[in-house]
């Protein structure tokens, strides 16, 4: 097949041409649990990983495989693993290289669900997550000890929308044998963390990749560029015999198949043991979404920038948080890590505090009031009374959530209709 590397082409063509038996151009939904082996030797080869192929849909599926190939190429990786949700992707991405007694160092600016997973659930499982302020990359180094197995951050975390210093933190980790895992959920297409040194990229495909608010899913993408083998003590789970796969040493066993030790281990151990596989039907939905992602994200970024500029002129708004409006070091990071758009998320603080924020949300007629981002439709939420309401006011402020903060996720409706709905709700918020 022609060698192409532009997102607009990758999202439509990568990993699939047509079905060899039916000629079907759309990727079929392979709604099957299992796959007939050719003979006992074939079955044995698949189980011993001397040959890659379909065994059971908990660990692989031909429909899901197309999505994995497409997203791996889109992000500049070598292979990917689809999961039942973004949360599963984040959990597996860490658990694949960290176990009880180990730690990871993580940015404080992350999605609340990931924070909860890391601060409570992983902690209860014996994996310590050390949270640090990402504005100074050296904080990652300072929190590192001999048990640190990964660094973790989000490219474009809300509500602050401060861009993560990907290269700076990846450079610190690479010398120590510590990979950087980046959640790129909020910035597909407009940022490619692997180009800046990230080792692993995760997405909640639920958001922009699906784009139509129909399905929950996640993905882990392996850059194939990390030198796991040179850091045997730092990365024991990839360099020591794994009793859960008849003593395989992943960096050695997988070598003939390419630089996919990390992602293959995740598939055939954690996905095998815990489940959390993406359903083939959802994989199909994400493939449909992916086909138009480059067009949608372009339009969403364009609309969001216009909304941010419009809000900046409004007397009912005290502050607008949007990457195109940043200054200083935050602006430098925007310029370095975002291309052709600033994302679809817009934050603003409304005159009149928490009551005005709630009134604004209750007055919206076009924008949906939902706990989601990245949809083709425009969405809004008031974090202080919803997503961040369990945090005390001090922790809310630390997370960037003031009582009057409103988060918008701008869609692809006509810009005049989006702005008109926001304006009428702003007027009502004052009454
Ligand atoms: N990462 C980010 C940045 C998110 O915004 C979310 C969900 O909102 C997740 C991960 C979790 O994804 P999911 O809801 O698909 O489990």
Coordinates of C-alpha atoms and ligand atoms in Angstrom, one line a residue:
X1 CA 0.0 0.0 0.0
X2 CA 1.2 3.6 -0.7
X3 CA 3.2 5.0 2.2
X4 CA 1.1 7.9 3.5
X5 CA 1.5 9.8 6.8
X6 CA -1.1 12.6 6.8
X7 CA -3.8 12.3 9.5
X8 CA -6.6 12.9 6.9
X9 CA -5.5 9.8 5.0
X10 CA -4.4 7.6 7.9
X11 CA -7.8 7.9 9.6
X12 CA -9.6 6.7 6.5
X13 CA -7.2 4.1 5.2
X14 CA -4.7 2.7 7.6
X15 CA -5.0 -0.9 8.6
X16 CA -7.7 -1.9 6.1
X17 CA -8.4 -1.9 2.4
X18 CA -11.4 -4.3 1.8
X19 CA -12.6 -7.7 2.9
X20 CA -10.8 -10.4 0.9
X21 CA -13.9 -12.6 0.7
X22 CA -16.8 -10.2 0.3
X23 CA -15.1 -7.0 -1.0
X24 CA -16.7 -5.0 1.8
X25 CA -15.1 -1.6 2.0
X26 CA -16.5 -0.7 5.5
X27 CA -14.7 -2.6 8.2
X28 CA -17.0 -5.6 9.2
X29 CA -18.0 -6.0 12.8
X30 CA -16.5 -9.4 13.8
X31 CA -19.0 -10.2 16.5
X32 CA -17.3 -13.5 17.5
X33 CA -15.7 -14.8 20.7
X34 CA -13.3 -17.3 19.1
X35 CA -11.5 -18.3 16.0
X36 CA -11.1 -21.7 14.3
X37 CA -7.4 -22.8 14.4
X38 CA -6.0 -24.3 11.1
X39 CA -4.5 -27.3 13.0
X40 CA -2.9 -28.1 16.4
X41 CA 0.5 -26.7 15.3
X42 CA -1.2 -23.4 14.3
X43 CA -2.9 -23.2 17.7
X44 CA 0.3 -24.0 19.5
X45 CA 2.2 -21.3 17.6
X46 CA -0.4 -18.7 18.5
X47 CA -0.3 -19.6 22.2
X48 CA 3.5 -19.5 22.3
X49 CA 3.6 -16.2 20.4
X50 CA 5.9 -17.6 17.7
X51 CA 3.1 -16.5 15.4
X52 CA 0.6 -13.7 16.0
X53 CA -3.1 -14.3 15.2
X54 CA -6.6 -14.5 16.6
X55 CA -7.3 -16.7 19.6
X56 CA -10.1 -15.2 21.6
X57 CA -11.8 -11.8 21.5
X58 CA -10.9 -10.9 25.1
X59 CA -7.4 -10.4 23.8
X60 CA -7.8 -9.6 20.1
X61 CA -10.4 -9.1 17.4
X62 CA -10.1 -8.3 13.7
X63 CA -12.4 -5.2 13.9
X64 CA -10.6 -3.9 16.9
X65 CA -7.3 -4.7 15.2
X66 CA -8.1 -2.1 12.5
X67 CA -8.8 0.6 15.1
X68 CA -5.6 -0.3 16.9
X69 CA -3.5 -0.1 13.7
X70 CA -5.1 3.2 12.6
X71 CA -4.6 4.9 16.0
X72 CA -1.0 3.5 16.3
X73 CA -0.1 5.1 12.9
X74 CA -2.0 8.3 13.7
X75 CA 0.0 8.8 16.9
X76 CA 3.3 7.7 15.4
X77 CA 3.5 4.5 17.3
X78 CA 4.2 0.9 16.3
X79 CA 1.3 -1.0 17.9
X80 CA -1.8 -0.4 20.1
X81 CA -4.1 -2.1 22.5
X82 CA -7.8 -1.1 22.6
X83 CA -9.6 -1.3 26.0
X84 CA -13.2 -1.1 27.3
X85 CA -12.7 2.5 28.5
X86 CA -10.2 5.2 28.9
X87 CA -10.0 4.3 32.6
X88 CA -9.0 0.7 31.7
X89 CA -6.3 2.1 29.3
X90 CA -4.8 4.3 32.1
X91 CA -4.8 1.5 34.6
X92 CA -3.3 -1.1 32.3
X93 CA -0.7 1.4 31.0
X94 CA 0.7 1.8 34.6
X95 CA 0.1 -1.8 35.9
X96 CA 2.0 -3.2 32.9
X97 CA 5.3 -1.9 34.4
X98 CA 4.5 -1.1 38.1
X99 CA 3.6 -3.6 40.8
X100 CA 3.2 -3.6 44.6
X101 CA 6.1 -1.6 46.2
X102 CA 6.7 0.5 43.0
X103 CA 5.8 4.1 42.3
X104 CA 5.1 6.4 39.4
X105 CA 5.4 10.2 39.3
X106 CA 2.3 11.9 38.0
X107 CA 1.3 15.5 37.1
X108 CA -1.3 17.1 39.4
X109 CA -3.1 18.3 36.3
X110 CA -5.0 15.3 35.2
X111 CA -8.6 14.1 34.7
X112 CA -10.4 13.6 38.1
X113 CA -11.2 10.0 37.3
X114 CA -7.5 9.2 36.7
X115 CA -6.6 11.1 39.9
X116 CA -9.0 8.9 41.8
X117 CA -7.7 5.7 40.2
X118 CA -4.1 6.7 41.0
X119 CA -4.6 8.3 44.4
X120 CA -6.9 5.6 45.8
X121 CA -7.3 2.4 43.8
X122 CA -3.7 1.9 42.7
X123 CA -2.5 3.0 46.2
X124 CA -4.7 0.3 47.7
X125 CA -3.1 -2.2 45.3
X126 CA 0.4 -1.1 46.6
X127 CA 1.4 1.2 43.7
X128 CA 2.2 4.6 45.0
X129 CA 1.5 7.6 42.8
X130 CA 3.6 10.7 43.6
X131 CA 1.8 13.8 42.4
X132 CA 3.9 16.8 41.3
X133 CA 3.3 20.2 39.8
X134 CA 4.2 19.9 36.1
X135 CA 5.0 23.6 35.6
X136 CA 8.5 22.8 36.7
X137 CA 9.7 19.5 34.9
X138 CA 12.4 19.1 37.5
X139 CA 9.7 18.2 40.0
X140 CA 9.5 14.8 38.3
X141 CA 13.2 14.2 38.9
X142 CA 13.0 15.3 42.5
X143 CA 10.1 12.8 43.2
X144 CA 12.0 9.9 41.5
X145 CA 13.6 7.1 43.5
X146 CA 14.9 3.6 42.5
X147 CA 11.3 2.2 42.5
X148 CA 9.9 4.8 40.0
X149 CA 8.7 2.9 36.9
X150 CA 6.9 5.7 34.9
X151 CA 6.1 9.3 34.6
X152 CA 2.5 10.3 33.7
X153 CA 0.8 13.5 32.4
X154 CA -1.9 14.8 30.1
X155 CA -1.1 16.9 27.1
X156 CA -4.0 19.3 27.5
X157 CA -5.5 18.9 31.0
X158 CA -8.7 20.6 31.9
X159 CA -9.7 22.8 33.7
X160 CA -6.4 24.7 33.6
X161 CA -5.6 23.8 30.0
X162 CA -1.8 24.3 30.7
X163 CA 0.1 22.2 28.2
X164 CA 2.3 19.4 29.7
X165 CA 6.1 19.8 29.2
X166 CA 6.4 16.6 27.2
X167 CA 9.9 16.7 25.9
X168 CA 11.4 18.2 29.1
X169 CA 10.0 15.3 31.3
X170 CA 10.6 12.6 28.6
X171 CA 14.3 13.7 28.5
X172 CA 14.6 13.4 32.3
X173 CA 13.1 9.9 32.2
X174 CA 14.9 8.5 29.2
X175 CA 18.3 8.7 30.9
X176 CA 17.0 6.9 34.0
X177 CA 15.0 4.2 32.1
X178 CA 11.7 5.8 33.0
X179 CA 9.1 6.0 30.2
X180 CA 6.7 8.9 29.9
X181 CA 3.0 7.9 29.6
X182 CA 0.9 10.7 28.1
X183 CA -2.9 10.9 28.0
X184 CA -3.7 12.7 24.7
X185 CA -7.5 12.4 25.0
X186 CA -8.1 16.2 24.7
X187 CA -5.7 16.8 21.8
X188 CA -5.8 14.1 19.1
X189 CA -4.4 15.4 15.7
X190 CA -3.3 18.7 17.1
X191 CA -0.6 17.1 19.3
X192 CA 1.5 14.0 18.8
X193 CA 3.3 13.3 22.1
X194 CA 5.5 10.5 20.6
X195 CA 7.1 13.1 18.3
X196 CA 8.3 14.9 21.5
X197 CA 9.6 11.8 23.3
X198 CA 6.6 10.2 25.0
X199 CA 6.9 6.4 25.1
X200 CA 3.3 5.5 25.6
X201 CA 0.1 7.4 24.6
X202 CA -3.3 6.7 26.0
X203 CA -6.7 8.0 24.9
X204 CA -10.2 7.8 26.1
X205 CA -11.6 7.1 22.7
X206 CA -15.0 7.9 24.2
X207 CA -14.3 11.6 23.5
X208 CA -13.1 13.1 20.2
X209 CA -12.2 9.8 18.5
X210 CA -15.8 8.5 18.8
X211 CA -17.0 12.0 18.5
X212 CA -20.7 11.2 18.6
X213 CA -21.3 10.3 22.2
X214 CA -22.3 6.7 21.6
X215 CA -19.5 4.5 23.0
X216 CA -17.1 4.1 25.9
X217 CA -13.5 3.0 25.0
X218 CA -9.8 3.5 25.4
X219 CA -6.5 2.8 23.7
X220 CA -2.9 2.4 24.7
X221 CA -0.3 3.2 22.0
X222 CA 3.3 2.0 22.1
X223 CA 5.9 4.2 20.5
X224 CA 8.3 1.2 20.1
X225 CA 11.1 3.7 20.9
X226 CA 11.9 3.0 24.5
X227 CA 15.1 1.0 25.3
X228 CA 13.6 -1.3 28.0
X229 CA 16.4 -3.8 27.7
X230 CA 19.2 -1.4 28.8
X231 CA 17.4 -0.7 32.1
X232 CA 17.0 -4.2 33.5
X233 CA 16.8 -3.1 37.2
X234 CA 14.6 -0.1 36.5
X235 CA 12.1 -2.1 34.5
X236 CA 11.9 -5.6 36.1
X237 CA 8.5 -6.5 34.7
X238 CA 9.8 -6.4 31.1
X239 CA 13.2 -7.9 31.8
X240 CA 12.7 -10.8 34.3
X241 CA 11.0 -14.1 33.6
X242 CA 7.2 -13.7 33.9
X243 CA 5.6 -16.6 35.7
X244 CA 2.3 -15.7 34.3
X245 CA 3.5 -16.6 30.8
X246 CA 5.7 -19.7 31.3
X247 CA 8.7 -17.6 32.3
X248 CA 8.8 -15.4 29.2
X249 CA 11.3 -12.4 29.4
X250 CA 9.3 -9.9 27.4
X251 CA 12.1 -7.9 26.0
X252 CA 13.7 -11.1 24.6
X253 CA 10.7 -13.2 23.8
X254 CA 9.1 -10.5 21.7
X255 CA 12.2 -9.4 19.8
X256 CA 11.5 -11.3 16.6
X257 CA 8.1 -9.6 16.4
X258 CA 9.4 -6.0 16.6
X259 CA 9.8 -3.4 19.4
X260 CA 6.4 -4.3 20.9
X261 CA 7.4 -5.9 24.2
X262 CA 5.4 -3.4 26.3
X263 CA 2.2 -3.6 24.4
X264 CA 2.3 -7.3 23.7
X265 CA 2.8 -8.0 27.4
X266 CA -0.2 -5.7 28.3
X267 CA -2.4 -7.7 25.8
X268 CA -1.4 -11.2 26.7
X269 CA -1.1 -10.8 30.5
X270 CA -3.3 -7.9 31.9
X271 CA -6.0 -7.9 29.2
X272 CA -6.0 -11.7 29.3
X273 CA -6.3 -11.8 33.2
X274 CA -8.5 -8.8 34.0
X275 CA -10.6 -8.5 30.8
X276 CA -11.5 -5.0 30.0
X277 CA -11.5 -5.6 26.3
X278 CA -13.3 -3.2 23.8
X279 CA -16.4 -4.8 22.2
X280 CA -16.1 -5.2 18.4
X281 CA -19.2 -3.1 18.0
X282 CA -17.7 -0.2 19.9
X283 CA -14.5 -0.7 17.8
X284 CA -16.6 -0.3 14.7
X285 CA -18.2 2.9 16.1
X286 CA -14.7 4.3 16.9
X287 CA -13.5 3.5 13.4
X288 CA -16.5 5.5 12.0
X289 CA -15.7 8.4 14.3
X290 CA -12.0 8.3 13.4
X291 CA -12.7 8.7 9.7
X292 CA -13.9 12.2 10.2
X293 CA -11.8 13.2 13.3
X294 CA -9.4 15.5 11.3
X295 CA -12.3 17.4 9.9
X296 CA -14.2 17.6 13.2
X297 CA -11.2 18.7 15.3
X298 CA -10.3 21.4 12.8
X299 CA -13.9 22.8 13.0
X300 CA -14.1 22.4 16.8
X301 CA -10.8 24.2 17.3
X302 CA -11.9 27.0 15.0
X303 CA -15.3 27.4 16.8
X304 CA -13.7 27.2 20.3
X305 CA -11.2 29.9 19.5
X306 CA -14.1 32.2 18.3
X307 CA -16.0 31.4 21.5
X308 CA -13.0 32.2 23.6
X309 CA -12.4 35.5 21.8
X310 CA -16.1 36.4 22.1
X311 CA -16.2 35.6 25.8
X312 CA -13.1 37.8 26.4
X313 CA -15.2 40.7 25.3
X314 CA -18.2 40.0 27.5
X315 CA -18.8 42.0 30.6
X316 CA -20.4 39.0 32.3
X317 CA -17.1 37.1 32.1
X318 CA -14.2 37.9 34.4
X319 CA -11.6 35.5 33.0
X320 CA -11.2 33.2 29.9
X321 CA -9.0 30.2 29.9
X322 CA -8.0 29.1 26.4
X323 CA -4.5 28.2 25.1
X324 CA -4.5 30.8 22.4
X325 CA -4.8 33.5 25.1
X326 CA -1.9 32.3 27.3
X327 CA 1.2 34.3 27.9
X328 CA 4.8 33.5 29.1
X329 CA 6.0 29.9 29.6
X330 CA 2.5 28.5 29.1
X331 CA 2.3 30.2 25.7
X332 CA 5.8 28.8 24.8
X333 CA 4.5 25.3 25.6
X334 CA 1.3 25.9 23.5
X335 CA 3.5 26.9 20.6
X336 CA 5.8 23.9 21.0
X337 CA 3.2 21.1 21.5
X338 CA 0.0 22.2 19.7
X339 CA -0.3 22.4 15.9
X340 CA -3.1 23.8 13.8
X341 CA -5.5 24.4 16.7
X342 CA -5.8 25.0 20.4
X343 CA -8.4 22.4 21.3
X344 CA -12.2 22.5 21.8
X345 CA -12.2 23.1 25.5
X346 CA -12.8 26.6 26.8
X347 CA -12.9 27.6 30.4
X348 CA -14.3 30.9 31.8
X349 CA -15.2 32.5 35.0
X350 CA -18.5 34.1 35.2
X351 CA -19.4 37.3 37.0
X352 CA -21.5 36.4 40.1
X353 CA -19.8 33.3 41.3
X354 CA -21.3 29.9 41.9
X355 CA -25.0 31.0 41.6
X356 CA -24.4 32.7 38.3
X357 CA -22.4 29.6 37.1
X358 CA -25.4 27.4 37.9
X359 CA -27.9 29.8 36.4
X360 CA -25.8 30.0 33.2
X361 CA -25.8 26.2 32.8
X362 CA -29.6 25.9 33.6
X363 CA -30.3 28.6 31.0
X364 CA -28.5 26.9 28.0
X365 CA -30.8 25.7 25.3
X366 CA -28.5 24.4 22.6
X367 CA -25.4 23.4 24.6
X368 CA -25.9 20.1 26.5
X369 CA -25.3 20.0 30.2
X370 CA -23.3 16.7 30.4
X371 CA -20.1 15.3 32.0
X372 CA -18.3 14.7 28.8
X373 CA -16.0 16.4 26.3
X374 CA -15.1 16.0 22.7
X375 CA -18.6 15.4 21.3
X376 CA -19.6 16.9 17.9
X377 CA -22.3 18.8 19.9
X378 CA -21.3 21.6 22.2
X379 CA -21.3 20.7 25.9
X380 CA -21.1 22.6 29.2
X381 CA -20.6 21.9 32.8
X382 CA -20.1 23.8 36.1
X383 CA -17.3 21.8 37.8
X384 CA -17.6 23.3 41.3
X385 CA -21.2 21.9 41.6
X386 CA -20.6 18.6 39.7
X387 CA -17.3 16.9 38.7
X388 CA -15.3 18.6 41.5
X389 CA -18.0 18.9 44.1
X390 CA -16.4 16.1 46.3
X391 CA -13.2 18.2 46.7
X392 CA -13.1 20.8 49.4
X393 CA -12.7 24.4 48.2
X394 CA -8.9 24.5 48.8
X395 CA -8.5 21.4 46.6
X396 CA -10.9 22.7 44.0
X397 CA -8.7 25.9 43.7
X398 CA -5.6 23.7 43.4
X399 CA -7.3 21.9 40.5
X400 CA -8.0 25.3 38.9
X401 CA -11.7 25.1 39.7
X402 CA -13.0 28.4 41.1
X403 CA -16.7 28.6 42.2
X404 CA -17.5 30.6 39.0
X405 CA -15.6 28.4 36.6
X406 CA -17.6 27.0 33.6
X407 CA -16.2 24.4 31.2
X408 CA -17.3 24.3 27.6
X409 CA -16.5 21.7 25.0
X410 CA -17.2 23.3 21.7
X411 CA -18.7 21.3 18.9
X412 CA -19.3 21.7 15.1
X413 CA -22.7 23.5 15.1
X414 CA -22.7 26.9 13.3
X415 CA -20.7 29.3 15.3
X416 CA -23.5 31.9 15.3
X417 CA -25.9 29.4 17.0
X418 CA -23.3 28.5 19.6
X419 CA -22.5 32.1 20.5
X420 CA -26.2 33.1 20.5
X421 CA -27.0 30.4 23.1
X422 CA -24.0 31.3 25.3
X423 CA -25.0 35.0 25.2
X424 CA -28.6 34.4 26.1
X425 CA -27.5 32.1 29.0
X426 CA -25.0 34.8 30.2
X427 CA -27.8 37.4 30.2
X428 CA -30.0 35.1 32.3
X429 CA -27.2 34.3 34.7
X430 CA -27.2 37.9 35.9
X431 CA -30.9 37.9 36.8
Ligands
LIG1 N1 -8.7 10.7 30.3 C1 -9.3 11.9 30.2 C2 -8.5 13.1 29.9 C3 -10.7 12.0 30.3 O1 -11.3 13.2 30.1 C4 -11.4 10.8 30.6 C5 -12.9 10.9 30.8 O2 -13.5 11.9 30.9 C6 -10.7 9.6 30.8 C7 -9.4 9.6 30.6 C8 -11.5 8.4 31.1 O3 -12.1 7.9 30.0 P1 -13.4 7.0 30.0 O4 -14.5 7.8 30.5 O5 -13.5 6.5 28.6 O6 -13.1 5.8 30.9

